[in-house]
């Protein structure tokens, strides 16, 4: 574990200089506001409240006053601490050489490094997920005493309950301790220990659920909030990506999230060295083909552990593909270790050249990671740019119609009047009820996309455009602010009136 400690320290040192000290997106603000006053009814943070993560955030806030810096520091620490359980998992299955390689790749992988500097819950959730897998792996170890295996099974149950309190979307990880519990019960016939582990899951989950119900006011209120949130949250499976078919979607998901974000292969906004990463990944795939020809997989000897790894990757992988926003790579962070493990194992197939290939891969991935976190540190996100521009360049009578950008604008510059909507009918109602004059109407491209009214383009023109790194800001890396054309201001009210009786064609989507 000394080597793991050195790598964990390296991971922490790589992240600390680039910690985010301000908001970059919607969730950042939710968590920061929640640290000041935890209130689900005002989306501080939004449902499901992330109670376990917020408890850790409160502790970090006692040490570091700035909420964004406290949250980012928590992410950096969690990302670094994840080295210990992942090292244990890989070491027990593939040996020390692979364990060192995977731990090093995790320490410098672009997705791990970037999320390890942001005020988000993903790094903390990944730490608990890897602890869950590590404790379940030890539960399967038949060389251990029954008491030791039982304690690790109980620990798995506690980790699962805590994990749900970080992100409910980690539901699929229940397959990991379930498999470990079944194998433990089969070996020992001590099914009571399995029941105790299940009780631990329910008790821990009940604890944070009850705390949230108290915060909302009642169990009924919490249930109503859950229905309201999930109704919009999953109304369009997979979020904002609009690929034509499942094959195209799968290609985008693998290429964007796993390879470009996870390893650092080429993608818009990526460093040119990423082509070297792509080449080494191809060599890794070749290495696996060589292993298959040599019949070196030997899955049968570690069948139980292999199934546990499948329980780690397959259920949540399916959930991440079908039910999460494929534009946001952070959802696959708990599975990144498996990709790094496969990549390292493929390169280590080349016994003499493998270590040199790994060294080159580490250097190339480090360069990609460094360019991304430096960009994040030095340049404001497009949504922040929009907020600053609106505060300094728009008239005081301006009403800015936005979607997800509204949260950041209101937080940074509450004096700006913003309206969050996506439906054409809601927009017309707002304009008429507020009696907004044409010269005071401003819209972002995300709102216009929701309107699905091609005729509106005759009446508007671009006022300003804000761009950022598409790798860092996949959903809002290109924001355009529009205004009503001066020559169309007299015809604008007539256009709104003429469309009052038209059927709705808008399609509101929740980007989360």
Coordinates of C-alpha atoms in Angstrom, one line a residue:
X1 CA 0.0 0.0 0.0
X2 CA 3.0 2.3 0.2
X3 CA 3.0 2.6 -3.6
X4 CA -0.8 3.3 -3.5
X5 CA -0.1 6.1 -1.0
X6 CA 2.5 7.7 -3.2
X7 CA 0.2 7.6 -6.2
X8 CA -2.7 9.0 -4.1
X9 CA -0.5 11.9 -3.0
X10 CA 0.5 12.5 -6.7
X11 CA -3.2 12.5 -7.6
X12 CA -3.9 15.1 -4.9
X13 CA -1.0 17.3 -5.9
X14 CA -2.1 17.3 -9.6
X15 CA -5.6 18.5 -8.7
X16 CA -5.0 21.1 -5.9
X17 CA -3.5 23.9 -8.1
X18 CA -6.6 23.8 -10.4
X19 CA -9.5 23.7 -8.0
X20 CA -12.5 25.6 -9.2
X21 CA -13.2 28.8 -7.1
X22 CA -16.5 29.8 -8.8
X23 CA -19.5 28.3 -10.6
X24 CA -19.3 26.7 -14.0
X25 CA -22.7 25.3 -14.3
X26 CA -26.1 24.7 -12.7
X27 CA -25.2 22.0 -10.3
X28 CA -22.2 23.9 -8.9
X29 CA -24.5 26.7 -7.7
X30 CA -27.1 24.3 -6.3
X31 CA -24.4 22.7 -4.1
X32 CA -22.9 26.0 -3.1
X33 CA -26.2 27.4 -2.1
X34 CA -27.0 24.2 -0.2
X35 CA -24.0 24.6 1.9
X36 CA -25.3 28.0 3.0
X37 CA -28.9 26.9 3.6
X38 CA -29.9 23.3 2.8
X39 CA -33.5 23.5 1.3
X40 CA -34.8 21.1 -1.3
X41 CA -37.9 23.2 -1.9
X42 CA -35.7 26.0 -3.4
X43 CA -33.3 23.6 -5.2
X44 CA -30.5 24.1 -2.7
X45 CA -29.6 21.5 -4.0
X46 CA -32.1 20.1 -6.4
X47 CA -33.9 16.7 -5.7
X48 CA -32.9 14.2 -4.5
X49 CA -30.8 16.4 -2.3
X50 CA -27.5 14.5 -2.2
X51 CA -27.7 14.3 1.6
X52 CA -24.6 12.2 2.2
X53 CA -22.5 14.3 -0.1
X54 CA -23.8 17.5 1.5
X55 CA -22.8 16.2 4.9
X56 CA -19.3 15.8 3.7
X57 CA -19.6 19.2 2.0
X58 CA -20.6 20.8 5.4
X59 CA -17.5 19.3 7.0
X60 CA -15.3 20.7 4.2
X61 CA -17.1 24.0 4.6
X62 CA -16.0 24.2 8.3
X63 CA -12.4 24.1 7.1
X64 CA -12.6 26.2 3.9
X65 CA -14.9 29.2 3.9
X66 CA -15.4 29.6 0.2
X67 CA -18.1 27.1 -0.8
X68 CA -16.8 26.4 -4.3
X69 CA -13.2 25.9 -3.1
X70 CA -14.5 23.6 -0.3
X71 CA -16.5 21.5 -2.7
X72 CA -13.7 21.3 -5.2
X73 CA -11.3 20.3 -2.4
X74 CA -13.6 17.6 -1.4
X75 CA -13.6 16.3 -5.0
X76 CA -9.8 16.4 -5.1
X77 CA -9.5 14.5 -1.9
X78 CA -12.1 11.9 -2.9
X79 CA -10.5 11.4 -6.2
X80 CA -7.1 10.8 -4.6
X81 CA -8.5 8.5 -1.9
X82 CA -10.1 6.3 -4.6
X83 CA -6.6 5.1 -5.4
X84 CA -6.5 2.9 -2.3
X85 CA -9.6 0.7 -3.0
X86 CA -9.0 0.5 -6.7
X87 CA -5.4 -0.6 -6.1
X88 CA -6.8 -3.3 -3.8
X89 CA -9.3 -4.5 -6.3
X90 CA -6.8 -4.7 -9.2
X91 CA -4.1 -6.2 -7.1
X92 CA -6.3 -9.0 -5.8
X93 CA -7.3 -9.9 -9.4
X94 CA -4.4 -9.0 -11.7
X95 CA -1.4 -8.6 -9.4
X96 CA 0.8 -5.7 -8.3
X97 CA 2.1 -4.7 -11.7
X98 CA -1.4 -4.0 -13.1
X99 CA -2.5 -2.4 -9.8
X100 CA 0.3 0.2 -10.1
X101 CA -0.5 0.9 -13.7
X102 CA -4.2 1.3 -13.2
X103 CA -3.7 3.5 -10.1
X104 CA -1.3 5.7 -12.1
X105 CA -3.7 6.0 -15.0
X106 CA -6.5 7.0 -12.6
X107 CA -4.3 9.7 -11.1
X108 CA -3.8 11.4 -14.4
X109 CA -6.8 10.4 -16.6
X110 CA -8.6 13.5 -18.0
X111 CA -12.0 12.7 -16.7
X112 CA -10.7 11.8 -13.3
X113 CA -8.6 15.0 -13.1
X114 CA -11.2 17.4 -14.4
X115 CA -14.0 16.1 -12.1
X116 CA -11.5 16.0 -9.3
X117 CA -11.2 19.8 -9.5
X118 CA -14.9 20.6 -9.9
X119 CA -17.5 21.3 -7.1
X120 CA -19.6 18.3 -8.1
X121 CA -20.6 15.0 -6.3
X122 CA -19.2 12.6 -8.9
X123 CA -15.7 12.1 -7.4
X124 CA -17.1 11.6 -3.9
X125 CA -19.7 9.1 -5.3
X126 CA -17.0 7.2 -7.2
X127 CA -15.0 6.8 -4.0
X128 CA -17.9 5.2 -2.3
X129 CA -18.6 3.0 -5.4
X130 CA -15.1 1.7 -5.5
X131 CA -15.1 1.1 -1.7
X132 CA -18.3 -0.9 -2.3
X133 CA -16.6 -3.1 -5.0
X134 CA -13.5 -3.5 -2.8
X135 CA -15.4 -4.7 0.2
X136 CA -17.5 -7.0 -1.9
X137 CA -14.4 -8.4 -3.5
X138 CA -13.0 -9.3 -0.1
X139 CA -16.3 -10.8 0.9
X140 CA -15.7 -13.3 -1.9
X141 CA -12.2 -14.2 -0.6
X142 CA -12.6 -17.8 0.7
X143 CA -9.2 -17.7 2.3
X144 CA -10.5 -15.2 4.9
X145 CA -12.2 -16.3 8.1
X146 CA -16.0 -16.2 8.1
X147 CA -16.1 -13.3 10.6
X148 CA -13.8 -11.2 8.4
X149 CA -15.9 -12.0 5.3
X150 CA -19.1 -11.1 7.2
X151 CA -17.7 -7.8 8.3
X152 CA -16.8 -6.9 4.7
X153 CA -20.3 -7.9 3.7
X154 CA -21.8 -5.6 6.3
X155 CA -19.4 -2.9 5.1
X156 CA -20.7 -3.4 1.6
X157 CA -24.3 -2.8 2.8
X158 CA -23.3 0.4 4.6
X159 CA -21.4 1.6 1.5
X160 CA -24.4 1.0 -0.7
X161 CA -26.7 2.9 1.6
X162 CA -24.3 5.8 1.7
X163 CA -23.8 5.6 -2.1
X164 CA -27.5 6.1 -2.7
X165 CA -27.3 9.2 -0.5
X166 CA -24.8 10.7 -2.9
X167 CA -26.6 9.9 -6.1
X168 CA -29.8 7.9 -6.4
X169 CA -28.8 7.2 -10.0
X170 CA -26.2 4.7 -8.6
X171 CA -29.1 2.3 -8.0
X172 CA -27.7 -0.3 -10.4
X173 CA -24.6 -0.8 -8.2
X174 CA -26.8 -3.0 -5.9
X175 CA -25.9 -5.9 -8.2
X176 CA -22.3 -5.8 -6.7
X177 CA -23.1 -6.6 -3.0
X178 CA -26.0 -8.8 -4.1
X179 CA -23.6 -11.2 -5.9
X180 CA -21.2 -11.1 -3.1
X181 CA -23.9 -11.9 -0.6
X182 CA -25.2 -14.8 -2.6
X183 CA -21.7 -16.3 -2.9
X184 CA -21.1 -15.7 0.8
X185 CA -24.4 -17.4 1.8
X186 CA -23.6 -20.3 -0.5
X187 CA -20.2 -20.8 1.1
X188 CA -21.1 -20.4 4.8
X189 CA -24.8 -21.0 5.0
X190 CA -24.9 -17.9 7.2
X191 CA -27.8 -16.3 5.5
X192 CA -28.5 -14.2 8.6
X193 CA -25.3 -12.2 7.8
X194 CA -26.8 -11.5 4.4
X195 CA -30.0 -10.3 6.0
X196 CA -28.0 -8.0 8.3
X197 CA -26.2 -6.5 5.3
X198 CA -29.5 -5.8 3.6
X199 CA -30.8 -4.2 6.8
X200 CA -27.8 -2.0 6.8
X201 CA -28.7 -0.8 3.3
X202 CA -32.2 0.0 4.4
X203 CA -31.3 1.6 7.7
X204 CA -28.7 3.9 6.1
X205 CA -31.0 4.8 3.3
X206 CA -33.9 5.4 5.7
X207 CA -31.7 7.7 7.7
X208 CA -31.0 10.1 4.9
X209 CA -34.5 9.8 3.4
X210 CA -36.0 10.7 6.8
X211 CA -33.7 13.7 7.1
X212 CA -34.8 14.9 3.6
X213 CA -38.5 14.5 4.6
X214 CA -37.9 16.6 7.6
X215 CA -36.3 19.3 5.4
X216 CA -39.2 19.3 3.0
X217 CA -41.8 19.1 5.7
X218 CA -43.4 15.6 5.3
X219 CA -43.0 12.3 3.6
X220 CA -45.9 13.2 1.3
X221 CA -44.2 16.4 0.3
X222 CA -41.0 14.6 -0.4
X223 CA -42.9 12.0 -2.5
X224 CA -44.6 14.7 -4.5
X225 CA -41.3 16.4 -5.1
X226 CA -39.8 13.1 -6.3
X227 CA -42.7 12.6 -8.8
X228 CA -42.4 16.1 -10.1
X229 CA -38.7 16.0 -10.6
X230 CA -38.4 12.5 -12.1
X231 CA -41.3 13.2 -14.4
X232 CA -39.3 15.8 -16.2
X233 CA -35.9 14.3 -15.5
X234 CA -36.5 11.1 -17.5
X235 CA -39.2 12.3 -19.9
X236 CA -36.6 12.2 -22.6
X237 CA -34.2 9.2 -21.9
X238 CA -30.6 10.1 -22.4
X239 CA -30.9 13.9 -22.2
X240 CA -30.0 16.4 -24.9
X241 CA -28.2 14.2 -27.5
X242 CA -30.3 13.9 -30.7
X243 CA -28.6 11.1 -32.6
X244 CA -30.7 9.4 -35.3
X245 CA -30.6 5.8 -34.1
X246 CA -29.2 3.6 -31.3
X247 CA -26.0 2.7 -33.2
X248 CA -25.2 6.3 -33.8
X249 CA -25.9 7.0 -30.1
X250 CA -23.7 4.1 -29.0
X251 CA -20.8 5.3 -31.2
X252 CA -21.2 8.8 -29.7
X253 CA -21.4 7.5 -26.2
X254 CA -18.3 5.3 -26.6
X255 CA -16.3 7.9 -28.5
X256 CA -17.2 10.9 -26.5
X257 CA -17.5 9.6 -22.9
X258 CA -15.3 6.6 -22.7
X259 CA -12.4 7.3 -25.1
X260 CA -12.3 11.1 -25.5
X261 CA -13.2 12.1 -21.9
X262 CA -12.0 8.9 -20.2
X263 CA -8.7 8.4 -21.9
X264 CA -8.1 11.6 -23.8
X265 CA -8.4 10.4 -27.4
X266 CA -9.1 13.1 -30.1
X267 CA -12.2 15.3 -29.7
X268 CA -12.9 19.0 -30.3
X269 CA -11.1 21.1 -27.7
X270 CA -8.5 18.3 -27.1
X271 CA -4.7 18.7 -27.3
X272 CA -3.1 17.3 -30.4
X273 CA -1.1 14.8 -28.3
X274 CA -4.5 13.0 -27.9
X275 CA -3.7 11.2 -31.2
X276 CA -0.9 9.4 -29.4
X277 CA -3.4 8.3 -26.8
X278 CA -5.6 6.9 -29.5
X279 CA -2.6 5.0 -31.0
X280 CA -1.7 3.5 -27.7
X281 CA -5.3 2.5 -27.1
X282 CA -5.3 0.6 -30.5
X283 CA -2.1 -1.2 -29.3
X284 CA -3.9 -2.1 -26.1
X285 CA -6.7 -3.7 -28.2
X286 CA -4.1 -5.5 -30.2
X287 CA -2.6 -6.7 -26.9
X288 CA -6.0 -8.2 -25.9
X289 CA -6.3 -10.0 -29.2
X290 CA -2.8 -11.5 -28.5
X291 CA -4.0 -12.6 -25.0
X292 CA -7.0 -14.3 -26.5
X293 CA -4.9 -16.2 -29.0
X294 CA -2.5 -17.3 -26.1
X295 CA -5.5 -18.2 -24.0
X296 CA -4.2 -16.2 -21.1
X297 CA -7.5 -14.9 -19.8
X298 CA -8.0 -17.7 -17.3
X299 CA -11.4 -16.5 -16.3
X300 CA -12.5 -19.8 -14.9
X301 CA -10.0 -19.7 -12.1
X302 CA -11.4 -16.4 -10.8
X303 CA -15.0 -16.9 -12.0
X304 CA -16.7 -15.3 -9.0
X305 CA -14.5 -12.2 -9.0
X306 CA -15.0 -11.9 -12.8
X307 CA -18.8 -12.0 -12.3
X308 CA -18.4 -9.3 -9.6
X309 CA -16.6 -7.1 -12.1
X310 CA -19.4 -7.7 -14.6
X311 CA -21.9 -6.7 -11.9
X312 CA -19.9 -3.5 -11.4
X313 CA -19.8 -2.6 -15.1
X314 CA -22.8 -4.0 -16.9
X315 CA -25.9 -2.9 -14.9
X316 CA -24.7 0.7 -14.4
X317 CA -23.2 0.8 -17.9
X318 CA -26.7 0.1 -19.3
X319 CA -28.2 2.7 -17.0
X320 CA -25.7 5.3 -18.0
X321 CA -26.3 4.6 -21.7
X322 CA -30.1 4.5 -21.7
X323 CA -31.1 6.7 -18.8
X324 CA -28.4 9.4 -18.5
X325 CA -27.5 12.4 -20.6
X326 CA -24.9 11.1 -23.1
X327 CA -23.6 14.6 -23.5
X328 CA -22.2 14.5 -20.0
X329 CA -19.2 12.2 -19.5
X330 CA -19.2 12.6 -15.7
X331 CA -21.9 9.9 -15.5
X332 CA -19.4 7.1 -16.4
X333 CA -16.8 8.1 -13.9
X334 CA -17.5 5.1 -11.6
X335 CA -16.8 2.8 -14.5
X336 CA -13.6 4.6 -15.8
X337 CA -11.4 2.3 -13.7
X338 CA -12.6 -0.7 -15.7
X339 CA -11.6 1.1 -18.9
X340 CA -8.2 2.0 -17.5
X341 CA -7.8 -1.6 -16.2
X342 CA -8.5 -3.0 -19.7
X343 CA -6.2 -0.5 -21.4
X344 CA -3.3 -1.2 -19.0
X345 CA -3.7 -5.0 -19.2
X346 CA -3.7 -4.8 -23.0
X347 CA -0.4 -2.9 -23.0
X348 CA 1.2 -5.1 -20.4
X349 CA 0.6 -8.1 -22.7
X350 CA 3.8 -6.9 -24.4
X351 CA 6.1 -8.0 -21.6
X352 CA 9.2 -6.0 -22.5
X353 CA 7.7 -3.0 -24.4
X354 CA 4.6 -2.8 -22.3
X355 CA 6.0 -0.7 -19.4
X356 CA 7.5 1.8 -21.9
X357 CA 4.1 2.0 -23.7
X358 CA 2.4 2.7 -20.4
X359 CA 5.0 5.3 -19.5
X360 CA 4.3 7.1 -22.8
X361 CA 0.5 6.7 -22.3
X362 CA 0.8 8.3 -18.8
X363 CA 2.8 11.2 -20.2
X364 CA 0.3 11.8 -23.0
X365 CA -2.7 11.6 -20.8
X366 CA -1.1 13.9 -18.3
X367 CA -0.6 16.5 -21.0
X368 CA -4.3 16.2 -22.1
X369 CA -5.5 16.5 -18.5
X370 CA -3.2 19.5 -17.8
X371 CA -4.5 21.4 -20.9
X372 CA -8.1 20.8 -19.8
X373 CA -7.8 21.9 -16.2
X374 CA -5.7 24.9 -17.2
X375 CA -8.3 26.0 -19.7
X376 CA -11.0 25.5 -17.0
X377 CA -8.9 27.6 -14.5
X378 CA -8.1 30.5 -16.9
X379 CA -11.3 30.9 -18.9
X380 CA -14.9 31.4 -17.7
X381 CA -17.6 29.0 -18.9
X382 CA -19.9 30.3 -21.7
X383 CA -22.8 30.6 -19.2
X384 CA -20.7 32.8 -16.9
X385 CA -19.6 34.9 -19.9
X386 CA -23.3 35.4 -20.8
X387 CA -24.1 36.5 -17.3
X388 CA -21.3 39.1 -17.2
X389 CA -22.2 40.4 -20.7
X390 CA -25.9 40.8 -19.8
X391 CA -25.0 42.7 -16.6
X392 CA -22.8 45.2 -18.4
X393 CA -24.2 45.5 -22.0
X394 CA -28.0 45.0 -21.9
X395 CA -30.5 47.8 -21.0
X396 CA -32.0 47.9 -17.6
X397 CA -35.4 47.0 -19.0
X398 CA -34.1 43.8 -20.6
X399 CA -35.8 40.5 -20.0
X400 CA -33.6 37.6 -20.9
X401 CA -35.4 34.4 -21.8
X402 CA -33.1 31.4 -21.0
X403 CA -33.2 27.8 -20.0
X404 CA -30.6 26.2 -17.8
X405 CA -28.4 29.4 -18.1
X406 CA -30.9 31.2 -15.9
X407 CA -29.6 29.7 -12.7
X408 CA -26.1 31.1 -13.1
X409 CA -27.3 34.5 -14.4
X410 CA -29.6 34.9 -11.4
X411 CA -26.9 33.8 -9.0
X412 CA -24.1 36.0 -10.3
X413 CA -26.2 39.1 -11.2
X414 CA -29.6 38.9 -9.5
X415 CA -30.4 42.4 -10.9
X416 CA -30.9 40.9 -14.4
X417 CA -34.5 39.9 -15.1
X418 CA -34.5 36.4 -16.4
X419 CA -37.3 34.0 -17.3
X420 CA -36.6 30.2 -17.6
X421 CA -38.8 28.5 -20.2
X422 CA -38.7 26.3 -23.3
X423 CA -42.3 26.3 -24.6
X424 CA -43.6 28.8 -27.1
X425 CA -46.9 29.2 -25.3
X426 CA -45.1 30.1 -22.1
X427 CA -43.0 32.6 -23.9
X428 CA -46.0 34.3 -25.4
X429 CA -47.8 34.4 -22.1
X430 CA -44.7 36.0 -20.4
X431 CA -44.3 38.7 -23.1
X432 CA -48.0 39.7 -23.0
X433 CA -48.3 39.5 -19.2
X434 CA -45.2 41.5 -18.6
X435 CA -45.9 43.8 -21.6
X436 CA -42.3 43.5 -22.7
X437 CA -41.4 45.8 -25.5
X438 CA -39.5 44.4 -28.5
X439 CA -36.3 46.2 -27.7
X440 CA -36.3 44.6 -24.2
X441 CA -36.7 41.0 -25.4
X442 CA -33.5 38.8 -25.5
X443 CA -33.4 35.0 -26.0
X444 CA -30.7 32.4 -25.9
X445 CA -30.3 29.7 -28.5
X446 CA -31.4 26.9 -26.1
X447 CA -34.8 28.7 -25.7
X448 CA -35.2 29.0 -29.5
X449 CA -34.4 25.4 -30.0
X450 CA -37.3 24.5 -27.7
X451 CA -39.7 26.7 -29.5
X452 CA -39.4 24.9 -32.8
X453 CA -40.7 27.9 -34.7
X454 CA -38.6 28.4 -37.9
X455 CA -40.5 31.6 -38.7
X456 CA -39.2 33.4 -35.7
X457 CA -35.8 33.7 -37.3
X458 CA -37.1 36.5 -39.5
X459 CA -37.6 38.6 -36.5
X460 CA -34.4 38.1 -34.5
X461 CA -30.7 38.5 -35.0
X462 CA -27.5 37.6 -33.1
X463 CA -26.5 40.0 -30.4
X464 CA -23.5 38.2 -28.9
X465 CA -21.9 34.8 -28.9
X466 CA -20.1 33.0 -26.0
X467 CA -17.9 29.9 -26.6
X468 CA -15.9 27.6 -24.5
X469 CA -14.1 24.2 -24.6
X470 CA -16.7 21.6 -25.8
X471 CA -14.7 19.0 -23.8
X472 CA -15.3 20.9 -20.6
X473 CA -18.8 22.2 -21.3
X474 CA -20.5 19.6 -23.5
X475 CA -24.0 20.9 -23.3
X476 CA -23.4 24.7 -23.1
X477 CA -20.1 25.3 -24.9
X478 CA -21.7 27.6 -27.5
X479 CA -24.3 30.1 -26.4
X480 CA -25.8 32.7 -28.6
X481 CA -27.8 35.7 -27.3
X482 CA -30.5 37.0 -29.7
X483 CA -32.5 40.2 -29.9
X484 CA -35.4 41.5 -32.0
X485 CA -34.3 43.1 -35.3
X486 CA -34.8 46.8 -35.3
X487 CA -36.6 46.7 -38.7
X488 CA -39.0 44.0 -37.3
X489 CA -40.0 45.7 -34.0
X490 CA -43.3 46.9 -35.4
X491 CA -44.2 43.5 -36.8
X492 CA -43.1 41.6 -33.7
X493 CA -46.4 42.1 -31.7
X494 CA -48.4 41.1 -34.7
X495 CA -46.3 37.9 -35.1
X496 CA -47.0 36.9 -31.5
X497 CA -50.7 37.6 -31.9
X498 CA -50.9 35.6 -35.2
X499 CA -49.4 32.5 -33.5
X500 CA -51.7 32.6 -30.5
X501 CA -54.2 30.1 -31.9
X502 CA -51.5 27.8 -33.5
X503 CA -51.1 24.3 -31.9
X504 CA -48.1 23.6 -29.7
X505 CA -45.0 22.2 -31.4
X506 CA -42.6 22.8 -28.5
X507 CA -41.0 20.0 -26.7
X508 CA -39.6 20.8 -23.3
X509 CA -36.6 18.8 -22.2
X510 CA -34.9 18.6 -18.9
X511 CA -31.1 18.8 -19.6
X512 CA -30.1 17.2 -16.3

